[in-house]
Amino acid sequence: MKIFLDTAELSEIRRAADAGLIDGITTNPSLVAKVADGDVTGMYREICEAVDGPVSLEVVAVDRETMVSEGRKLAAIHENAVVKVPLTEDGLKACRDLVGEGHKVNVTLCFSVSQALLAAKAGATFVSPFVGRLDDISGEGMQLIGQIRQVYDNYGFDTEILAASLRHPMHVVECMLIGADCCTLPPKVLWQLSKHTLTDKGLHAFLKDWDEAGTAI
Ligand code: E4P
């Protein structure tokens, strides 16, 4: 399963890329707004250069024509750029247009299996179902991932399921068991995956024993 980092913070991206732990990046307008300093195109280029893999950059238009023109600009920033469009009627049309021009497209804000079906029919490279936001309204976010997996497998769609809005390590474990193609994680959740209290306790005991023995490597 591919792991993407869900952030526009370059320091976090470099930290994870340096560890060789991430396969790409996803951003959204809210994440970018937190760190933008005016030169968004320059920032997008730096993000794309920091990782060896797809970087989702989202359009902010809501009509097909402007989405396509923004999408072309985003795709031209770097070969790693993937154009992210919302799962609306215009977004699906823009997806079809951009894919037809040879661009990769991530259809985002997916909350139902029927929406995921249309994203695949529109030729999306990725579909982003939002698990946490469904859970937030007492929905079954993880069930959606499983249902999309089943539908895509039933009909041989090659759109990759990019599980998004993941909030904790168990979300990631469940995604792996269900067979999501990719997970996008906030940096905090990525590093939480590495933590285990028995690892810390065991390491502490090993080093204490070693020090007491007074040996050296
Ligand atoms: C995915 O592409 C989105 O950027 C993200 O996962 C949304 O997560 P949130 O619901 O925690 O904001």
mmCIF file of C-alpha atoms and ligand atoms in Angstrom:
data_model
loop_
_atom_site.group_PDB
_atom_site.id
_atom_site.type_symbol
_atom_site.label_atom_id
_atom_site.label_comp_id
_atom_site.label_asym_id
_atom_site.label_seq_id
_atom_site.Cartn_x
_atom_site.Cartn_y
_atom_site.Cartn_z
ATOM 1 C CA MET A 1 0.000 0.000 0.000
ATOM 2 C CA LYS A 2 1.304 3.435 -0.913
ATOM 3 C CA ILE A 3 1.653 6.013 1.842
ATOM 4 C CA PHE A 4 1.130 9.657 0.964
ATOM 5 C CA LEU A 5 1.652 12.580 3.316
ATOM 6 C CA ASP A 6 -1.360 14.901 3.605
ATOM 7 C CA THR A 7 0.291 18.270 4.087
ATOM 8 C CA ALA A 8 1.811 21.278 2.339
ATOM 9 C CA GLU A 9 4.450 21.788 5.019
ATOM 10 C CA LEU A 10 7.821 21.377 3.327
ATOM 11 C CA SER A 11 9.708 20.594 6.533
ATOM 12 C CA GLU A 12 7.351 17.694 7.256
ATOM 13 C CA ILE A 13 7.543 16.491 3.659
ATOM 14 C CA ARG A 14 11.354 16.538 3.716
ATOM 15 C CA ARG A 15 11.455 14.776 7.088
ATOM 16 C CA ALA A 16 9.313 11.892 5.807
ATOM 17 C CA ALA A 17 10.949 11.769 2.367
ATOM 18 C CA ASP A 18 14.380 11.672 4.018
ATOM 19 C CA ALA A 19 13.283 8.508 5.837
ATOM 20 C CA GLY A 20 12.170 6.992 2.511
ATOM 21 C CA LEU A 21 8.739 6.390 3.972
ATOM 22 C CA ILE A 22 6.401 8.197 1.587
ATOM 23 C CA ASP A 23 5.265 7.530 -1.955
ATOM 24 C CA GLY A 24 3.739 10.931 -2.631
ATOM 25 C CA ILE A 25 1.870 13.939 -1.247
ATOM 26 C CA THR A 26 -1.693 15.176 -1.151
ATOM 27 C CA THR A 27 -2.612 18.794 -0.540
ATOM 28 C CA ASN A 28 -5.894 20.635 -0.410
ATOM 29 C CA PRO A 29 -6.741 24.366 -0.364
ATOM 30 C CA SER A 30 -7.123 24.401 3.439
ATOM 31 C CA LEU A 31 -3.710 22.779 3.986
ATOM 32 C CA VAL A 32 -2.074 25.145 1.475
ATOM 33 C CA ALA A 33 -3.735 28.212 3.029
ATOM 34 C CA LYS A 34 -2.055 27.368 6.342
ATOM 35 C CA VAL A 35 1.459 27.726 4.895
ATOM 36 C CA ALA A 36 1.102 29.817 1.706
ATOM 37 C CA ASP A 37 3.355 32.865 1.495
ATOM 38 C CA GLY A 38 2.182 34.309 -1.830
ATOM 39 C CA ASP A 39 4.181 32.230 -4.306
ATOM 40 C CA VAL A 40 2.002 29.134 -4.354
ATOM 41 C CA THR A 41 3.370 27.914 -7.686
ATOM 42 C CA GLY A 42 6.922 28.079 -6.321
ATOM 43 C CA MET A 43 5.815 26.216 -3.202
ATOM 44 C CA TYR A 44 4.111 23.516 -5.302
ATOM 45 C CA ARG A 45 7.301 23.117 -7.335
ATOM 46 C CA GLU A 46 9.391 22.674 -4.196
ATOM 47 C CA ILE A 47 6.951 20.072 -2.864
ATOM 48 C CA CYS A 48 7.062 18.172 -6.166
ATOM 49 C CA GLU A 49 10.851 18.240 -6.147
ATOM 50 C CA ALA A 50 10.992 16.949 -2.561
ATOM 51 C CA VAL A 51 9.341 13.600 -3.328
ATOM 52 C CA ASP A 52 9.645 10.885 -5.917
ATOM 53 C CA GLY A 53 5.960 10.265 -6.579
ATOM 54 C CA PRO A 54 2.585 11.846 -7.255
ATOM 55 C CA VAL A 55 1.714 15.186 -5.663
ATOM 56 C CA SER A 56 -1.968 16.109 -5.695
ATOM 57 C CA LEU A 57 -2.579 19.824 -6.288
ATOM 58 C CA GLU A 58 -6.183 20.972 -6.136
ATOM 59 C CA VAL A 59 -8.096 23.300 -8.435
ATOM 60 C CA VAL A 60 -10.194 25.989 -6.773
ATOM 61 C CA ALA A 61 -12.601 26.701 -9.623
ATOM 62 C CA VAL A 62 -16.048 25.105 -9.575
ATOM 63 C CA ASP A 63 -16.889 25.181 -13.298
ATOM 64 C CA ARG A 64 -15.536 22.679 -15.824
ATOM 65 C CA GLU A 65 -13.784 25.145 -18.113
ATOM 66 C CA THR A 66 -11.896 26.982 -15.375
ATOM 67 C CA MET A 67 -11.083 23.718 -13.592
ATOM 68 C CA VAL A 68 -9.509 22.430 -16.793
ATOM 69 C CA SER A 69 -7.504 25.586 -17.304
ATOM 70 C CA GLU A 70 -6.315 25.578 -13.676
ATOM 71 C CA GLY A 71 -5.589 21.859 -13.995
ATOM 72 C CA ARG A 72 -3.363 22.440 -17.021
ATOM 73 C CA LYS A 73 -1.392 25.078 -15.096
ATOM 74 C CA LEU A 74 -0.992 22.782 -12.085
ATOM 75 C CA ALA A 75 0.073 19.845 -14.266
ATOM 76 C CA ALA A 76 2.666 22.039 -15.989
ATOM 77 C CA ILE A 77 4.400 22.803 -12.670
ATOM 78 C CA HIS A 78 6.140 19.437 -12.451
ATOM 79 C CA GLU A 79 5.935 15.906 -13.839
ATOM 80 C CA ASN A 80 4.885 14.651 -10.368
ATOM 81 C CA ALA A 81 1.804 16.897 -10.307
ATOM 82 C CA VAL A 82 -1.605 15.222 -10.166
ATOM 83 C CA VAL A 83 -4.595 17.505 -10.668
ATOM 84 C CA LYS A 84 -7.129 17.234 -7.866
ATOM 85 C CA VAL A 85 -10.751 18.037 -8.698
ATOM 86 C CA PRO A 86 -13.875 17.825 -6.537
ATOM 87 C CA LEU A 87 -16.436 15.090 -7.078
ATOM 88 C CA THR A 88 -19.101 17.273 -8.685
ATOM 89 C CA GLU A 89 -20.674 17.093 -12.128
ATOM 90 C CA ASP A 90 -18.235 19.724 -13.394
ATOM 91 C CA GLY A 91 -15.367 18.018 -11.582
ATOM 92 C CA LEU A 92 -16.121 14.695 -13.281
ATOM 93 C CA LYS A 93 -16.261 16.390 -16.679
ATOM 94 C CA ALA A 94 -13.012 18.224 -15.990
ATOM 95 C CA CYS A 95 -11.489 14.902 -14.914
ATOM 96 C CA ARG A 96 -12.432 13.312 -18.237
ATOM 97 C CA ASP A 97 -11.025 16.326 -20.138
ATOM 98 C CA LEU A 98 -7.728 16.385 -18.214
ATOM 99 C CA VAL A 99 -7.235 12.614 -18.413
ATOM 100 C CA GLY A 100 -7.885 12.889 -22.159
ATOM 101 C CA GLU A 101 -4.992 15.335 -22.366
ATOM 102 C CA GLY A 102 -2.713 12.848 -20.624
ATOM 103 C CA HIS A 103 -2.798 14.320 -17.112
ATOM 104 C CA LYS A 104 -3.255 12.354 -13.905
ATOM 105 C CA VAL A 105 -6.333 13.260 -11.867
ATOM 106 C CA ASN A 106 -7.336 12.695 -8.240
ATOM 107 C CA VAL A 107 -11.099 13.051 -7.724
ATOM 108 C CA THR A 108 -11.554 14.224 -4.161
ATOM 109 C CA LEU A 109 -14.357 14.726 -1.629
ATOM 110 C CA CYS A 110 -15.834 11.286 -2.320
ATOM 111 C CA PHE A 111 -18.390 10.164 0.265
ATOM 112 C CA SER A 112 -20.343 7.362 -1.454
ATOM 113 C CA VAL A 113 -19.865 4.271 -3.604
ATOM 114 C CA SER A 114 -21.980 5.778 -6.362
ATOM 115 C CA GLN A 115 -19.672 8.797 -6.484
ATOM 116 C CA ALA A 116 -16.652 6.473 -6.613
ATOM 117 C CA LEU A 117 -18.218 4.594 -9.533
ATOM 118 C CA LEU A 118 -18.529 7.838 -11.504
ATOM 119 C CA ALA A 119 -14.957 8.869 -10.671
ATOM 120 C CA ALA A 120 -13.754 5.577 -12.149
ATOM 121 C CA LYS A 121 -15.992 6.006 -15.211
ATOM 122 C CA ALA A 122 -14.497 9.484 -15.661
ATOM 123 C CA GLY A 123 -11.050 7.885 -15.865
ATOM 124 C CA ALA A 124 -9.696 9.140 -12.530
ATOM 125 C CA THR A 125 -6.205 8.018 -11.629
ATOM 126 C CA PHE A 126 -7.140 8.223 -7.929
ATOM 127 C CA VAL A 127 -10.383 8.581 -6.019
ATOM 128 C CA SER A 128 -10.207 10.047 -2.504
ATOM 129 C CA PRO A 129 -12.911 8.776 -0.123
ATOM 130 C CA PHE A 130 -12.876 10.759 3.152
ATOM 131 C CA VAL A 131 -13.078 8.291 6.036
ATOM 132 C CA GLY A 132 -12.780 10.619 9.045
ATOM 133 C CA ARG A 133 -15.322 13.139 7.827
ATOM 134 C CA LEU A 134 -17.903 10.349 7.414
ATOM 135 C CA ASP A 135 -17.099 9.064 10.903
ATOM 136 C CA ASP A 136 -17.543 12.639 12.179
ATOM 137 C CA ILE A 137 -21.209 12.563 11.163
ATOM 138 C CA SER A 138 -21.796 9.045 12.555
ATOM 139 C CA GLY A 139 -21.219 7.424 9.141
ATOM 140 C CA GLU A 140 -19.140 4.322 8.422
ATOM 141 C CA GLY A 141 -16.049 5.710 6.721
ATOM 142 C CA MET A 142 -14.163 2.437 6.598
ATOM 143 C CA GLN A 143 -17.169 0.561 5.245
ATOM 144 C CA LEU A 144 -17.057 2.938 2.259
ATOM 145 C CA ILE A 145 -13.457 1.944 1.515
ATOM 146 C CA GLY A 146 -14.473 -1.744 1.548
ATOM 147 C CA GLN A 147 -17.455 -1.181 -0.718
ATOM 148 C CA ILE A 148 -15.450 0.805 -3.260
ATOM 149 C CA ARG A 149 -12.777 -1.950 -3.215
ATOM 150 C CA GLN A 150 -15.440 -4.525 -3.992
ATOM 151 C CA VAL A 151 -17.027 -2.517 -6.798
ATOM 152 C CA TYR A 152 -13.696 -1.661 -8.432
ATOM 153 C CA ASP A 153 -12.623 -5.326 -8.236
ATOM 154 C CA ASN A 154 -15.987 -6.588 -9.531
ATOM 155 C CA TYR A 155 -15.679 -4.497 -12.667
ATOM 156 C CA GLY A 156 -11.916 -4.218 -13.127
ATOM 157 C CA PHE A 157 -11.661 -0.440 -12.680
ATOM 158 C CA ASP A 158 -8.032 0.588 -12.336
ATOM 159 C CA THR A 159 -8.681 3.863 -10.490
ATOM 160 C CA GLU A 160 -6.638 3.690 -7.280
ATOM 161 C CA ILE A 161 -8.454 4.024 -3.960
ATOM 162 C CA LEU A 162 -6.647 6.761 -2.032
ATOM 163 C CA ALA A 163 -8.116 6.611 1.471
ATOM 164 C CA ALA A 164 -8.180 10.150 2.885
ATOM 165 C CA SER A 165 -9.204 11.977 6.030
ATOM 166 C CA LEU A 166 -7.483 9.323 8.138
ATOM 167 C CA ARG A 167 -7.125 10.383 11.736
ATOM 168 C CA HIS A 168 -5.279 7.625 13.627
ATOM 169 C CA PRO A 169 -3.126 4.504 13.143
ATOM 170 C CA MET A 170 -6.046 2.048 13.289
ATOM 171 C CA HIS A 171 -7.553 3.745 10.247
ATOM 172 C CA VAL A 172 -4.351 2.857 8.409
ATOM 173 C CA VAL A 173 -4.375 -0.747 9.624
ATOM 174 C CA GLU A 174 -7.998 -1.169 8.538
ATOM 175 C CA CYS A 175 -7.209 0.332 5.116
ATOM 176 C CA MET A 176 -4.402 -2.204 4.639
ATOM 177 C CA LEU A 177 -6.674 -5.100 5.620
ATOM 178 C CA ILE A 178 -9.431 -3.921 3.262
ATOM 179 C CA GLY A 179 -7.027 -3.379 0.383
ATOM 180 C CA ALA A 180 -6.964 0.380 -0.187
ATOM 181 C CA ASP A 181 -4.300 1.181 -2.783
ATOM 182 C CA CYS A 182 -3.035 4.258 -0.948
ATOM 183 C CA CYS A 183 -3.497 6.046 2.369
ATOM 184 C CA THR A 184 -2.849 9.737 2.852
ATOM 185 C CA LEU A 185 -1.828 10.661 6.378
ATOM 186 C CA PRO A 186 -1.219 13.831 8.321
ATOM 187 C CA PRO A 187 2.437 13.833 9.478
ATOM 188 C CA LYS A 188 1.366 13.172 13.076
ATOM 189 C CA VAL A 189 -0.374 9.922 12.084
ATOM 190 C CA LEU A 190 2.593 8.788 9.976
ATOM 191 C CA TRP A 191 4.931 9.033 12.972
ATOM 192 C CA GLN A 192 2.342 7.523 15.322
ATOM 193 C CA LEU A 193 2.568 4.373 13.181
ATOM 194 C CA SER A 194 6.144 3.876 14.415
ATOM 195 C CA LYS A 195 5.303 4.133 18.121
ATOM 196 C CA HIS A 196 4.891 1.274 20.576
ATOM 197 C CA THR A 197 5.261 1.523 24.320
ATOM 198 C CA LEU A 198 6.941 -1.926 24.444
ATOM 199 C CA THR A 199 9.535 -0.736 21.923
ATOM 200 C CA ASP A 200 10.401 2.219 24.194
ATOM 201 C CA LYS A 201 10.384 0.052 27.308
ATOM 202 C CA GLY A 202 12.481 -2.680 25.676
ATOM 203 C CA LEU A 203 15.043 -0.223 24.331
ATOM 204 C CA HIS A 204 15.356 1.449 27.702
ATOM 205 C CA ALA A 205 16.026 -1.944 29.366
ATOM 206 C CA PHE A 206 18.564 -3.014 26.706
ATOM 207 C CA LEU A 207 20.559 0.214 27.070
ATOM 208 C CA LYS A 208 20.453 0.091 30.846
ATOM 209 C CA ASP A 209 21.801 -3.502 30.850
ATOM 210 C CA TRP A 210 24.480 -2.547 28.320
ATOM 211 C CA ASP A 211 25.619 0.456 30.357
ATOM 212 C CA GLU A 212 25.757 -1.603 33.526
ATOM 213 C CA ALA A 213 27.962 -4.184 31.810
ATOM 214 C CA GLY A 214 30.348 -1.372 30.757
ATOM 215 C CA THR A 215 30.903 -2.851 27.263
ATOM 216 C CA ALA A 216 31.456 -0.951 23.974
ATOM 217 C CA ILE A 217 30.946 -1.686 20.271
HETATM 218 C C1 E4P B 1 -7.283 14.429 1.239
HETATM 219 O O1 E4P B 1 -6.875 14.578 0.134
HETATM 220 C C2 E4P B 1 -7.585 15.532 2.152
HETATM 221 O O2 E4P B 1 -6.577 16.490 2.012
HETATM 222 C C3 E4P B 1 -7.578 15.149 3.612
HETATM 223 O O3 E4P B 1 -7.282 13.794 3.813
HETATM 224 C C4 E4P B 1 -8.720 15.664 4.388
HETATM 225 O O4 E4P B 1 -8.583 15.294 5.740
HETATM 226 P P1 E4P B 1 -9.411 15.975 6.915
HETATM 227 O O5 E4P B 1 -10.816 15.492 6.823
HETATM 228 O O6 E4P B 1 -8.746 15.498 8.168
HETATM 229 O O7 E4P B 1 -9.305 17.454 6.712
#
